[in-house]
């Protein structure tokens, strides 16, 4: 089915870099319900290659990804996205046995991603120079707002874990982050979950986060010693934190919960009664802990990552035997690695034979690429030849050759066919074309039509219906925003933050820092090109080591407080304030602190 192909294509855009190729057999579509369900997806071994770190995925699994899309009434009904059971086990690259064929394939995939990124950057730069796209940008902004208005998201059971026995073989480490639940729901003006009210001028979203924690285990049990399926089951069971289950993690921060309330005004360009975005974030207690073994392990890993990155080019020559008793094998590895990676390529690079071969290869690639971009549809043989040349050339030379090919084609007056580029000489299909044309062939367009992609794609009635649904008008001019209108407002409130330093996890704190009632606000007034940031702190306390007596207080704001409800510290920073008395304003007010010396 064509619709099935469209969904696979869209999902591939977002998941293609991280998930093994999606198969249509995995995609189950409920035709009447509009459901797309993907189960038991495998995460690629090189999914983290963009981070440029010497890590790889030992076992990666996505249990369920579900999209509910009400195609029959997409303007008013909600789009639901569910992600459940993401388990990721990461290990050092050095702990995975070298496979030349697999490494070469992953290298080519990374190269193609980088080339694609470069092409997209060039296309965006060209579009920014076109003033005709301003109306399209406003329309896209309205459509995105409509999607957010109708979107409900549920994310559950996420566990990402890193294991390492390379840094210190005598004391393996593991650390990870786990999330039990994250949801985004539509709510009413009382912040109670409800169905979408299409007549409401404002819409409300409620975000709930439950049981998020991070840990760092020293001398840890390693899941990577098991098979991929067993490792996934271990990840799944180890994220459960219940009173009846013994805790097996050394926490960096203990499980926390939070909620956020989002209120959006989709017609903020004409309705100034409320901000376009009004976000309130409430965070309960955050408890951060660090003991000496964890601190030492963190320092060891930071040093080890640098060494592992340096060793990556020589990995293919590294022996799999211990140094003790095999000195001659390791000396051979050192000599071979230096010669093959550092010495021979440098000598070969500056030989006349290599230079002549390289220039010939670049010129050949340039001509092949010129043929590709000047053809409506490149044949398979041409694409294979281009792929072969891209394996031997680096990204710099490929990009340079492509640029030269485009310049030469333009000077010769040839038409360039490139995905995503808008051609003035012909009617182009826009980014929304799949929404209306997937069911059949697009209507024939005449070359005289140059009024924009939406006019080409939609009839007058379809365009009017879409504009009405998302609150967009072609004729409405952008008004001058009032200087006092707050376009964006963000409020943050954290009840309590504590940081504890321990010698061992089962010992009392050496020192503990406590911060209470932290409040912060960020507002933006685009009419005056102004921002305002405020921060307020109510409690600050530092306690020492408790021996036979209770923990001594070393620093406290309790006794020195000037009055009930008076904040300990208030900071305000503002640009272009409304009173016009200054361009920038900084105001800070603090209450006294009591400092106690304890011998």
XYZ file of C-alpha atoms in Angstrom:
599
model
C 0.000 0.000 0.000
C 1.129 3.560 -0.763
C 0.081 4.788 2.695
C 2.192 2.107 4.315
C 5.193 3.284 2.278
C 4.616 6.885 3.374
C 4.545 5.949 7.078
C 7.699 3.840 6.720
C 9.427 6.724 4.930
C 8.482 9.238 7.636
C 9.565 6.908 10.440
C 12.814 6.182 8.618
C 13.630 9.888 8.670
C 13.557 9.967 12.449
C 14.653 6.415 13.258
C 16.875 5.556 10.302
C 20.089 6.650 12.019
C 19.354 4.639 15.143
C 17.249 1.600 14.228
C 18.059 -1.315 11.950
C 16.197 -0.897 8.635
C 12.465 -0.897 9.209
C 10.672 -3.756 7.511
C 7.145 -3.402 6.207
C 6.286 -6.695 7.869
C 6.906 -4.958 11.212
C 4.414 -2.239 10.370
C 0.837 -3.136 11.284
C -1.765 -0.633 10.175
C -5.301 -0.592 11.497
C -6.959 0.873 8.419
C -10.103 1.952 10.239
C -8.373 3.111 13.417
C -5.426 4.815 11.714
C -2.865 3.043 13.915
C 0.779 2.415 13.043
C 2.499 -0.036 15.396
C 6.170 -1.024 15.448
C 7.354 -3.702 17.870
C 10.714 -5.160 18.924
C 12.978 -2.761 17.037
C 16.723 -3.332 17.235
C 18.974 -0.308 17.798
C 22.069 -0.075 15.592
C 25.478 -0.812 17.059
C 26.789 2.550 15.784
C 23.743 4.578 16.887
C 26.007 6.818 19.007
C 28.533 7.569 16.263
C 27.399 11.206 15.996
C 28.582 11.822 19.569
C 32.175 11.164 18.435
C 32.887 9.003 21.491
C 34.657 5.600 21.654
C 31.387 3.865 22.637
C 29.099 1.396 20.874
C 25.755 -0.226 21.585
C 26.118 -3.751 22.957
C 22.366 -4.349 23.120
C 19.580 -1.959 22.121
C 15.857 -2.608 22.002
C 12.649 -0.605 21.506
C 9.683 -2.612 22.727
C 6.806 -0.669 21.180
C 6.323 2.466 19.109
C 2.724 3.342 18.298
C 1.183 6.233 16.394
C -2.546 6.886 16.316
C -3.342 9.291 13.500
C -6.996 10.273 12.901
C -6.669 10.820 9.162
C -10.427 11.286 8.710
C -10.503 14.234 11.164
C -6.892 15.318 11.644
C -7.827 18.964 12.316
C -9.745 18.359 15.543
C -8.891 14.944 16.963
C -5.689 14.186 18.836
C -2.604 12.467 17.482
C -1.283 9.963 20.031
C 2.315 8.766 20.197
C 3.398 5.975 22.557
C 6.958 4.823 23.193
C 7.485 1.951 25.617
C 10.485 -0.141 26.592
C 13.695 1.520 25.358
C 16.670 -0.376 26.749
C 20.201 0.586 25.733
C 23.422 -1.048 26.905
C 26.563 0.865 25.918
C 30.132 -0.431 26.138
C 33.582 0.821 25.069
C 34.390 0.204 21.415
C 37.550 -1.619 22.501
C 35.470 -4.321 24.224
C 33.807 -5.342 20.931
C 35.771 -7.659 18.660
C 36.995 -5.907 15.530
C 35.089 -6.842 12.357
C 36.597 -5.217 9.256
C 33.492 -5.624 7.098
C 31.142 -4.259 9.771
C 33.471 -1.366 10.594
C 33.692 -0.383 6.920
C 29.910 -0.464 6.568
C 29.436 1.719 9.650
C 32.098 4.134 8.383
C 30.273 4.543 5.070
C 26.944 5.084 6.859
C 28.502 7.839 8.983
C 30.021 9.417 5.875
C 26.670 9.438 4.062
C 24.971 11.028 7.093
C 27.574 13.786 7.149
C 27.198 14.395 3.407
C 23.419 14.544 3.827
C 23.823 17.052 6.656
C 26.042 19.241 4.472
C 23.508 19.173 1.616
C 20.661 20.083 3.973
C 22.701 22.969 5.393
C 23.366 24.296 1.888
C 19.679 24.038 1.015
C 18.608 25.875 4.184
C 21.131 28.648 3.493
C 19.704 29.067 -0.007
C 16.138 29.187 1.319
C 17.006 31.853 3.892
C 18.084 34.169 1.085
C 14.633 33.882 -0.534
C 12.237 36.526 0.923
C 9.233 34.735 -0.605
C 9.457 32.085 2.128
C 8.389 34.408 4.966
C 4.700 33.580 4.463
C 5.534 29.873 4.359
C 7.457 30.147 7.658
C 4.428 31.735 9.335
C 2.184 28.978 7.995
C 4.561 26.260 9.230
C 4.620 27.884 12.669
C 0.821 27.814 12.776
C 0.698 24.202 11.625
C 3.247 23.130 14.250
C 1.125 24.840 16.906
C -1.910 22.898 15.683
C 0.025 19.615 15.869
C 1.140 20.373 19.439
C -2.435 21.286 20.300
C -3.661 17.875 19.177
C -0.672 15.818 20.337
C -0.622 13.410 23.274
C 2.601 11.569 24.132
C 3.305 8.680 26.494
C 6.881 7.517 27.137
C 7.610 4.748 29.624
C 10.312 2.327 30.764
C 13.516 3.959 29.515
C 16.876 2.648 30.745
C 20.252 3.660 29.290
C 23.307 2.018 30.892
C 27.054 2.199 30.255
C 29.376 -0.610 31.369
C 33.163 -0.573 31.318
C 35.766 -3.163 32.272
C 38.488 -1.561 30.111
C 39.144 1.496 32.300
C 39.937 -0.586 35.404
C 39.767 -4.368 34.855
C 40.001 -4.973 38.608
C 37.043 -2.692 39.357
C 34.464 -2.562 36.536
C 32.027 0.332 36.574
C 28.524 1.015 35.338
C 26.362 4.092 35.270
C 22.990 4.850 33.792
C 19.806 6.874 33.645
C 16.328 5.429 34.053
C 12.880 6.896 33.491
C 9.655 5.184 34.490
C 7.097 7.451 32.864
C 6.787 10.713 30.939
C 3.440 11.858 29.577
C 2.036 14.834 27.696
C -1.748 15.187 28.019
C -4.410 17.677 27.037
C -6.016 19.411 30.045
C -8.719 21.973 30.823
C -8.177 25.395 32.414
C -8.173 23.720 35.855
C -5.338 21.428 34.737
C -7.446 18.307 34.833
C -6.828 15.771 32.003
C -9.630 15.981 29.461
C -10.478 15.614 25.798
C -9.593 18.361 23.359
C -12.027 21.286 23.253
C -11.809 22.639 19.720
C -13.782 25.790 20.667
C -11.320 26.897 23.364
C -9.196 29.952 22.465
C -6.347 28.661 24.641
C -5.157 25.117 24.967
C -3.496 23.488 27.946
C -0.949 20.690 28.181
C -0.001 18.779 31.304
C 3.435 17.121 31.479
C 4.111 14.486 34.133
C 7.507 12.953 34.888
C 7.813 10.021 37.293
C 10.744 8.118 38.762
C 13.740 9.614 36.965
C 17.071 8.674 38.538
C 20.774 8.262 37.738
C 23.341 5.949 39.310
C 27.056 5.166 39.256
C 28.100 1.706 40.434
C 31.701 0.867 41.328
C 32.879 -2.765 41.163
C 29.656 -3.478 39.324
C 28.047 -6.619 37.961
C 28.222 -6.445 34.148
C 25.176 -7.200 31.999
C 27.324 -7.100 28.851
C 28.730 -10.541 29.711
C 25.323 -12.000 28.820
C 23.613 -12.367 25.473
C 21.668 -9.436 24.015
C 18.278 -10.807 25.148
C 19.521 -11.572 28.658
C 21.150 -8.124 28.877
C 17.823 -6.506 27.921
C 16.005 -8.452 30.645
C 18.620 -7.387 33.190
C 18.165 -3.741 32.148
C 14.404 -4.079 32.481
C 14.531 -5.619 35.950
C 17.220 -3.288 37.319
C 15.168 -0.127 36.692
C 12.471 -1.187 39.172
C 12.714 0.810 42.408
C 10.231 -0.476 44.988
C 10.326 -0.610 48.800
C 10.097 -4.402 48.708
C 13.057 -4.725 46.321
C 16.623 -4.157 47.607
C 18.240 -1.177 45.863
C 21.212 -2.348 43.759
C 22.367 1.077 42.583
C 24.636 3.745 44.043
C 22.582 6.817 43.157
C 23.995 10.021 41.736
C 20.566 11.515 42.204
C 17.642 9.663 43.717
C 14.291 9.142 41.942
C 12.560 12.429 41.301
C 9.146 13.437 39.997
C 8.104 16.650 38.320
C 5.209 18.228 36.503
C 4.890 21.041 34.001
C 1.895 23.039 32.851
C 1.926 24.493 29.362
C -0.610 27.068 28.209
C -0.465 28.240 24.604
C -2.280 31.000 22.786
C -2.390 30.071 19.070
C -3.714 33.536 18.138
C -1.149 35.594 20.020
C -0.534 37.679 16.895
C -3.956 39.334 17.335
C -4.986 38.347 20.892
C -2.714 39.910 23.533
C -4.690 38.770 26.580
C -2.247 35.943 27.364
C 1.288 34.911 26.311
C 1.880 32.756 23.291
C 3.743 30.274 25.516
C 3.242 30.121 29.279
C 5.160 27.271 30.944
C 5.215 26.418 34.638
C 7.665 23.749 35.842
C 7.412 22.325 39.372
C 10.133 20.066 40.710
C 10.044 18.312 44.063
C 13.109 17.434 46.094
C 16.323 16.662 44.200
C 18.921 14.730 46.208
C 22.411 14.498 44.689
C 24.941 12.162 46.311
C 28.597 11.462 45.588
C 31.014 9.239 47.489
C 34.776 8.860 47.190
C 34.811 5.592 45.142
C 32.398 7.181 42.656
C 34.560 10.299 42.403
C 37.705 8.241 41.760
C 35.830 6.126 39.184
C 34.615 9.257 37.356
C 38.172 10.603 37.109
C 39.432 7.234 35.861
C 36.767 7.099 33.157
C 37.475 10.646 31.959
C 41.144 9.760 31.510
C 40.302 6.422 29.935
C 37.956 7.953 27.327
C 40.807 10.083 26.026
C 43.093 7.045 25.762
C 40.379 4.951 24.086
C 39.834 7.702 21.501
C 43.551 7.763 20.724
C 43.653 3.976 20.346
C 40.735 3.738 17.891
C 42.842 4.087 14.684
C 45.081 1.186 15.816
C 42.254 -1.070 16.965
C 42.376 -3.381 13.950
C 45.967 -4.362 14.803
C 45.462 -4.805 18.568
C 46.202 -8.362 19.828
C 43.724 -10.213 22.020
C 46.296 -11.605 24.456
C 47.630 -10.223 27.739
C 50.820 -8.205 27.747
C 52.488 -10.442 30.341
C 54.295 -13.271 28.569
C 53.500 -11.926 25.079
C 55.857 -8.968 24.807
C 56.935 -9.773 21.215
C 53.292 -9.784 20.021
C 52.635 -6.386 21.584
C 55.864 -4.907 20.201
C 54.787 -6.091 16.761
C 51.403 -4.399 17.337
C 53.100 -1.109 18.260
C 55.411 -1.149 15.236
C 52.712 -2.241 12.781
C 50.194 0.287 14.078
C 52.562 3.249 13.834
C 53.757 2.242 10.364
C 50.324 1.515 8.880
C 48.438 4.431 10.451
C 50.996 7.240 10.784
C 54.023 6.647 8.579
C 53.006 4.879 5.342
C 49.859 6.960 4.602
C 51.877 10.185 4.958
C 54.604 8.960 2.599
C 52.052 7.591 0.143
C 50.018 10.800 0.193
C 52.838 12.923 -1.262
C 53.944 10.507 -3.941
C 53.358 11.670 -7.519
C 51.582 8.431 -8.361
C 49.018 8.949 -5.584
C 48.497 12.636 -6.445
C 47.817 11.794 -10.098
C 45.432 8.976 -9.147
C 43.651 11.195 -6.613
C 43.112 14.059 -9.082
C 41.790 11.619 -11.664
C 39.371 10.170 -9.115
C 38.110 13.634 -8.060
C 37.560 14.721 -11.676
C 35.727 11.491 -12.434
C 33.485 11.946 -9.387
C 32.771 15.550 -10.375
C 31.600 14.504 -13.863
C 29.471 11.684 -12.459
C 27.858 13.994 -9.907
C 27.200 16.622 -12.585
C 25.395 13.963 -14.605
C 23.340 12.997 -11.560
C 22.170 16.494 -10.600
C 21.274 17.380 -14.210
C 19.155 14.247 -14.685
C 15.581 13.951 -13.480
C 16.229 10.382 -12.373
C 19.712 8.891 -12.155
C 20.111 5.288 -13.290
C 21.362 2.511 -11.025
C 24.707 2.208 -12.783
C 25.470 5.897 -12.188
C 24.558 5.648 -8.515
C 26.811 2.598 -8.084
C 29.738 4.429 -9.680
C 29.196 7.417 -7.377
C 29.021 5.133 -4.343
C 32.274 3.466 -5.344
C 34.081 6.802 -5.644
C 32.686 8.025 -2.318
C 34.285 5.060 -0.549
C 37.788 6.168 -1.567
C 37.421 9.966 -1.242
C 37.135 11.907 2.002
C 34.260 14.250 2.868
C 36.233 17.411 2.064
C 37.074 16.323 -1.480
C 33.552 14.977 -2.092
C 32.021 18.298 -0.987
C 34.519 20.276 -3.075
C 33.838 18.162 -6.178
C 30.072 18.531 -5.714
C 30.388 22.291 -5.416
C 32.490 22.459 -8.590
C 29.956 20.287 -10.434
C 27.083 22.594 -9.410
C 28.997 25.708 -10.499
C 29.884 24.196 -13.861
C 26.303 23.037 -14.429
C 24.961 26.505 -13.610
C 27.436 28.223 -15.933
C 26.467 25.835 -18.719
C 22.800 26.752 -18.252
C 21.797 23.250 -17.202
C 18.869 22.692 -14.870
C 19.849 21.212 -11.498
C 17.556 18.576 -10.029
C 18.197 18.236 -6.306
C 15.842 16.860 -3.630
C 14.191 19.707 -1.766
C 15.321 22.505 -4.113
C 12.528 24.762 -5.386
C 12.740 25.308 -9.152
C 11.289 28.490 -10.619
C 10.913 26.952 -14.069
C 8.599 24.164 -12.972
C 5.900 23.501 -10.421
C 7.551 21.801 -7.450
C 6.021 19.476 -4.917
C 6.183 20.940 -1.409
C 6.847 19.266 1.907
C 3.116 18.859 2.483
C 2.475 17.102 -0.837
C 2.397 13.608 0.658
C -0.511 14.575 2.902
C -2.823 15.152 -0.055
C -1.309 13.257 -2.973
C -0.423 9.856 -1.485
C -3.705 8.372 -2.655
C -3.151 9.068 -6.333
C -1.108 10.934 -8.873
C -0.746 14.685 -8.488
C -2.677 16.815 -10.916
C -0.758 18.116 -13.913
C 0.562 21.595 -13.241
C 1.349 24.195 -15.852
C 4.707 25.877 -15.898
C 3.057 29.294 -15.551
C 2.033 28.585 -11.946
C 4.637 30.216 -9.665
C 2.556 31.201 -6.650
C 4.082 28.820 -4.106
C 3.884 25.202 -3.098
C 0.624 25.464 -1.131
C -1.229 26.986 -4.064
C 0.046 24.173 -6.247
C -0.924 21.452 -3.810
C -4.331 22.558 -2.534
C -7.612 23.606 -4.009
C -9.237 26.812 -2.754
C -11.637 24.902 -0.486
C -8.898 22.645 0.936
C -6.669 25.637 1.636
C -9.484 27.571 3.344
C -10.329 24.580 5.534
C -6.700 24.127 6.583
C -6.151 27.850 7.297
C -9.334 27.996 9.406
C -8.321 24.903 11.377
C -4.901 26.262 12.339
C -5.854 29.934 12.704
C -3.793 31.300 9.821
C -4.680 34.121 7.414
C -2.841 35.145 4.249
C -4.269 38.662 4.272
C -3.812 39.518 7.946
C -0.817 41.782 8.360
C 1.520 41.213 11.296
C 0.590 43.947 13.816
C 3.141 45.840 15.836
C 3.230 44.007 19.146
C 2.639 46.141 22.259
C 5.798 46.754 24.247
C 4.223 45.312 27.396
C 3.024 42.085 25.723
C 4.812 39.011 27.117
C 5.141 36.583 24.231
C 6.854 33.857 26.294
C 6.803 33.232 30.019
C 8.559 30.418 31.882
C 8.263 29.803 35.634
C 10.469 27.293 37.465
C 9.993 26.161 41.063
C 12.099 23.619 42.954
C 11.134 22.824 46.521
C 14.479 21.502 47.728
C 17.959 20.660 46.478
C 20.517 18.758 48.550
C 24.096 17.808 47.658
C 25.852 15.252 49.868
C 29.534 14.274 49.839
C 30.403 10.971 51.541
C 33.524 8.939 52.146
C 31.563 5.704 51.619
C 27.953 5.150 50.675
C 27.050 3.609 54.050
C 28.730 6.387 56.071
C 27.439 9.793 57.222
C 27.919 12.820 55.015
C 31.242 14.641 55.259
C 29.426 17.744 54.131
C 25.865 18.427 52.990
C 24.566 21.485 51.173
C 20.844 22.271 51.192
C 18.982 24.816 49.084
C 15.282 25.456 49.680
C 12.520 27.111 47.640
C 14.336 28.039 44.437
C 12.119 30.080 42.114
C 13.002 31.502 38.717
C 11.095 33.330 35.982
C 11.966 34.114 32.359
C 9.820 36.464 30.258
C 10.247 37.772 26.732
C 8.674 40.901 25.219
C 9.437 40.886 21.478
C 7.651 44.221 20.934
C 10.445 45.909 22.913
C 13.118 43.290 22.158
C 13.324 42.730 25.903
C 13.915 39.806 28.246
C 13.581 39.587 32.009
C 15.101 36.982 34.323
C 14.405 36.733 38.042
C 15.667 34.252 40.631
C 14.764 33.859 44.291
C 16.275 31.667 47.020
C 14.699 31.156 50.465
C 17.071 28.789 52.286
C 20.780 27.975 52.183
C 22.422 25.658 54.702
C 25.654 23.654 55.005
C 26.155 20.940 57.635
C 29.299 18.994 58.534
C 30.163 15.471 59.634
C 28.033 13.944 62.362
C 30.136 11.930 64.811
C 28.785 11.279 68.308
C 26.751 14.494 68.196
C 24.259 15.653 65.547
C 25.720 17.110 62.362
C 27.087 20.603 63.123
C 25.715 23.540 61.150
C 28.531 25.374 59.373
C 26.510 27.890 57.390
C 22.845 28.769 57.751
C 20.309 31.379 56.768
C 17.735 30.296 59.356
C 18.867 32.269 62.427
C 19.976 35.316 60.464
C 16.680 35.701 58.567
C 15.244 39.225 58.927
C 11.611 38.218 58.796
C 9.126 35.510 57.958
C 8.730 34.964 54.232
C 11.683 37.196 53.327
C 13.781 35.597 50.548
C 17.451 35.033 51.281
C 18.570 36.137 47.811
C 16.760 37.970 44.995
C 18.313 38.637 41.580
C 16.722 40.496 38.655
C 18.186 41.103 35.217
C 16.220 42.940 32.540
C 16.859 44.483 29.137
C 14.831 47.431 27.826
C 12.599 47.772 30.944
C 9.158 49.312 30.509
C 9.953 52.477 32.499
C 12.669 53.317 29.954
C 15.111 54.506 32.604
C 17.896 52.176 31.430
C 18.873 49.837 28.610
C 19.854 47.071 31.028
C 19.040 46.605 34.687
C 20.606 44.325 37.295
C 19.211 44.216 40.812
C 20.495 41.964 43.596
C 19.317 41.855 47.204
C 20.637 39.485 49.871
C 19.960 38.760 53.528
C 22.775 37.900 55.980
C 24.154 34.407 56.522
C 25.409 32.899 59.760
C 28.781 31.140 59.451
C 29.934 28.875 62.288
C 33.453 27.496 62.731
C 33.455 23.950 64.116
C 36.861 22.714 65.297
